[in-house]
Amino acid sequence: MSRRKLGQLEAEVLAVLAGAEGFLSPADICDRLEGAPAYTTVNTILFRLLDKNMVDREKRGRAYGYRLTADESGLAAERMFGHLRLAHNPSAVLSQFVHGLSPMEEEALRALLDEPGSRP
């Protein structure tokens, strides 16, 4: 089994929670992730997300259930902003991002940029 990139498993856990209706146990989350990550690894990620106020938890018997507290698109955008703000050359980062888009993603971005009031 290959190892995930730094932060990839956290993003996958967030995506699972974003697609869920209600609370999920760590075991439920493990079952929905590819590659069968260890229960303890998923639990550690959930604790970190809880510390970041990105998830909420509720006691369910002897275990906890977790749910996303923030909007998934807002979380993804905030990550993108964070990387962009830390970059020495933000224009190069944006260029790499745009060149990596699929034709469908590029079309969606163009439509957003063409909306009235989307830019000053």
mmCIF file of C-alpha atoms in Angstrom:
data_model
loop_
_atom_site.group_PDB
_atom_site.id
_atom_site.type_symbol
_atom_site.label_atom_id
_atom_site.label_comp_id
_atom_site.label_asym_id
_atom_site.label_seq_id
_atom_site.Cartn_x
_atom_site.Cartn_y
_atom_site.Cartn_z
ATOM 1 C CA MET A 1 0.000 0.000 0.000
ATOM 2 C CA SER A 2 1.419 3.423 -0.945
ATOM 3 C CA ARG A 3 1.474 6.238 1.569
ATOM 4 C CA ARG A 4 -0.728 9.267 1.073
ATOM 5 C CA LYS A 5 0.709 12.761 0.659
ATOM 6 C CA LEU A 6 0.830 14.990 3.716
ATOM 7 C CA GLY A 7 -2.685 16.230 4.390
ATOM 8 C CA GLN A 8 -4.307 13.951 1.817
ATOM 9 C CA LEU A 9 -5.917 11.638 4.365
ATOM 10 C CA GLU A 10 -7.220 14.631 6.309
ATOM 11 C CA ALA A 11 -8.786 15.956 3.093
ATOM 12 C CA GLU A 12 -10.301 12.538 2.385
ATOM 13 C CA VAL A 13 -11.775 12.358 5.899
ATOM 14 C CA LEU A 14 -13.257 15.830 5.421
ATOM 15 C CA ALA A 15 -14.744 14.748 2.087
ATOM 16 C CA VAL A 16 -16.342 11.669 3.682
ATOM 17 C CA LEU A 17 -17.844 13.824 6.424
ATOM 18 C CA ALA A 18 -19.049 16.387 3.863
ATOM 19 C CA GLY A 19 -20.946 13.654 2.022
ATOM 20 C CA ALA A 20 -22.534 12.231 5.147
ATOM 21 C CA GLU A 21 -25.873 13.048 6.652
ATOM 22 C CA GLY A 22 -25.332 13.258 10.371
ATOM 23 C CA PHE A 23 -22.600 11.865 12.560
ATOM 24 C CA LEU A 24 -20.174 9.097 11.548
ATOM 25 C CA SER A 25 -18.036 6.968 13.825
ATOM 26 C CA PRO A 26 -14.320 6.586 13.092
ATOM 27 C CA ALA A 27 -15.070 3.018 11.977
ATOM 28 C CA ASP A 28 -17.723 4.288 9.530
ATOM 29 C CA ILE A 29 -15.201 6.757 8.149
ATOM 30 C CA CYS A 30 -12.539 4.041 7.776
ATOM 31 C CA ASP A 31 -15.035 1.900 5.845
ATOM 32 C CA ARG A 32 -15.663 4.752 3.386
ATOM 33 C CA LEU A 33 -11.989 5.509 2.721
ATOM 34 C CA GLU A 34 -9.882 3.758 0.117
ATOM 35 C CA GLY A 35 -6.776 1.909 1.187
ATOM 36 C CA ALA A 36 -8.093 0.795 4.581
ATOM 37 C CA PRO A 37 -6.312 3.320 6.809
ATOM 38 C CA ALA A 38 -5.781 2.286 10.411
ATOM 39 C CA TYR A 39 -8.577 3.141 12.820
ATOM 40 C CA THR A 40 -6.078 4.863 15.116
ATOM 41 C CA THR A 41 -4.807 7.033 12.261
ATOM 42 C CA VAL A 42 -8.334 8.172 11.380
ATOM 43 C CA ASN A 43 -9.050 8.789 15.055
ATOM 44 C CA THR A 44 -5.918 10.962 15.331
ATOM 45 C CA ILE A 45 -7.026 12.985 12.307
ATOM 46 C CA LEU A 46 -10.469 13.439 13.850
ATOM 47 C CA PHE A 47 -8.911 14.717 17.093
ATOM 48 C CA ARG A 48 -6.844 17.227 15.110
ATOM 49 C CA LEU A 49 -9.902 18.347 13.129
ATOM 50 C CA LEU A 50 -11.790 18.739 16.393
ATOM 51 C CA ASP A 51 -8.975 20.954 17.748
ATOM 52 C CA LYS A 52 -9.243 23.073 14.572
ATOM 53 C CA ASN A 53 -13.032 23.377 15.078
ATOM 54 C CA MET A 54 -13.615 21.760 11.697
ATOM 55 C CA VAL A 55 -15.660 18.880 13.105
ATOM 56 C CA ASP A 56 -18.129 18.409 15.911
ATOM 57 C CA ARG A 57 -18.536 15.222 17.921
ATOM 58 C CA GLU A 58 -21.314 13.556 19.845
ATOM 59 C CA LYS A 59 -21.141 10.647 22.264
ATOM 60 C CA ARG A 60 -22.591 7.494 20.722
ATOM 61 C CA GLY A 61 -22.549 4.660 23.240
ATOM 62 C CA ARG A 62 -18.907 4.065 24.089
ATOM 63 C CA ALA A 63 -17.591 5.884 21.011
ATOM 64 C CA TYR A 64 -18.025 9.264 19.364
ATOM 65 C CA GLY A 65 -19.659 10.267 16.119
ATOM 66 C CA TYR A 66 -18.219 13.120 14.069
ATOM 67 C CA ARG A 67 -19.695 15.570 11.583
ATOM 68 C CA LEU A 68 -18.354 18.467 9.573
ATOM 69 C CA THR A 69 -19.038 21.871 11.126
ATOM 70 C CA ALA A 70 -17.976 24.018 8.191
ATOM 71 C CA ASP A 71 -18.924 24.217 4.540
ATOM 72 C CA GLU A 72 -16.692 21.960 2.423
ATOM 73 C CA SER A 73 -16.226 24.567 -0.313
ATOM 74 C CA GLY A 74 -15.259 27.162 2.292
ATOM 75 C CA LEU A 75 -12.682 24.807 3.795
ATOM 76 C CA ALA A 76 -11.139 24.068 0.414
ATOM 77 C CA ALA A 77 -11.059 27.758 -0.510
ATOM 78 C CA GLU A 78 -9.404 28.657 2.800
ATOM 79 C CA ARG A 79 -6.685 26.074 2.168
ATOM 80 C CA MET A 80 -6.114 27.494 -1.295
ATOM 81 C CA PHE A 81 -5.919 31.044 0.111
ATOM 82 C CA GLY A 82 -3.463 29.867 2.755
ATOM 83 C CA HIS A 83 -1.122 28.357 0.182
ATOM 84 C CA LEU A 84 -1.429 31.396 -2.054
ATOM 85 C CA ARG A 85 -0.676 33.813 0.797
ATOM 86 C CA LEU A 86 2.456 31.878 1.778
ATOM 87 C CA ALA A 87 3.841 31.674 -1.749
ATOM 88 C CA HIS A 88 6.789 33.830 -2.764
ATOM 89 C CA ASN A 89 5.281 34.116 -6.257
ATOM 90 C CA PRO A 90 1.460 33.932 -6.056
ATOM 91 C CA SER A 91 1.139 34.466 -9.828
ATOM 92 C CA ALA A 92 3.174 31.332 -10.506
ATOM 93 C CA VAL A 93 0.997 29.369 -8.063
ATOM 94 C CA LEU A 94 -2.160 30.566 -9.808
ATOM 95 C CA SER A 95 -0.659 29.714 -13.186
ATOM 96 C CA GLN A 96 0.164 26.170 -12.060
ATOM 97 C CA PHE A 97 -3.320 25.814 -10.613
ATOM 98 C CA VAL A 98 -5.059 26.981 -13.791
ATOM 99 C CA HIS A 99 -2.891 24.800 -16.026
ATOM 100 C CA GLY A 100 -3.810 21.786 -13.897
ATOM 101 C CA LEU A 101 -7.562 22.253 -14.327
ATOM 102 C CA SER A 102 -9.611 19.872 -16.413
ATOM 103 C CA PRO A 103 -11.551 21.413 -19.323
ATOM 104 C CA MET A 104 -14.752 21.227 -17.252
ATOM 105 C CA GLU A 105 -13.098 22.903 -14.234
ATOM 106 C CA GLU A 106 -11.610 25.586 -16.479
ATOM 107 C CA GLU A 107 -15.036 26.274 -17.981
ATOM 108 C CA ALA A 108 -16.541 26.619 -14.494
ATOM 109 C CA LEU A 109 -13.773 29.019 -13.452
ATOM 110 C CA ARG A 110 -14.264 31.130 -16.595
ATOM 111 C CA ALA A 111 -18.007 31.306 -15.938
ATOM 112 C CA LEU A 112 -17.387 32.456 -12.353
ATOM 113 C CA LEU A 113 -14.902 35.107 -13.460
ATOM 114 C CA ASP A 114 -17.324 36.352 -16.138
ATOM 115 C CA GLU A 115 -20.178 36.825 -13.629
ATOM 116 C CA PRO A 116 -21.083 40.472 -13.092
ATOM 117 C CA GLY A 117 -19.568 41.728 -9.865
ATOM 118 C CA SER A 118 -17.063 38.891 -9.573
ATOM 119 C CA ARG A 119 -14.141 41.319 -9.908
ATOM 120 C CA PRO A 120 -13.635 44.951 -8.908
#
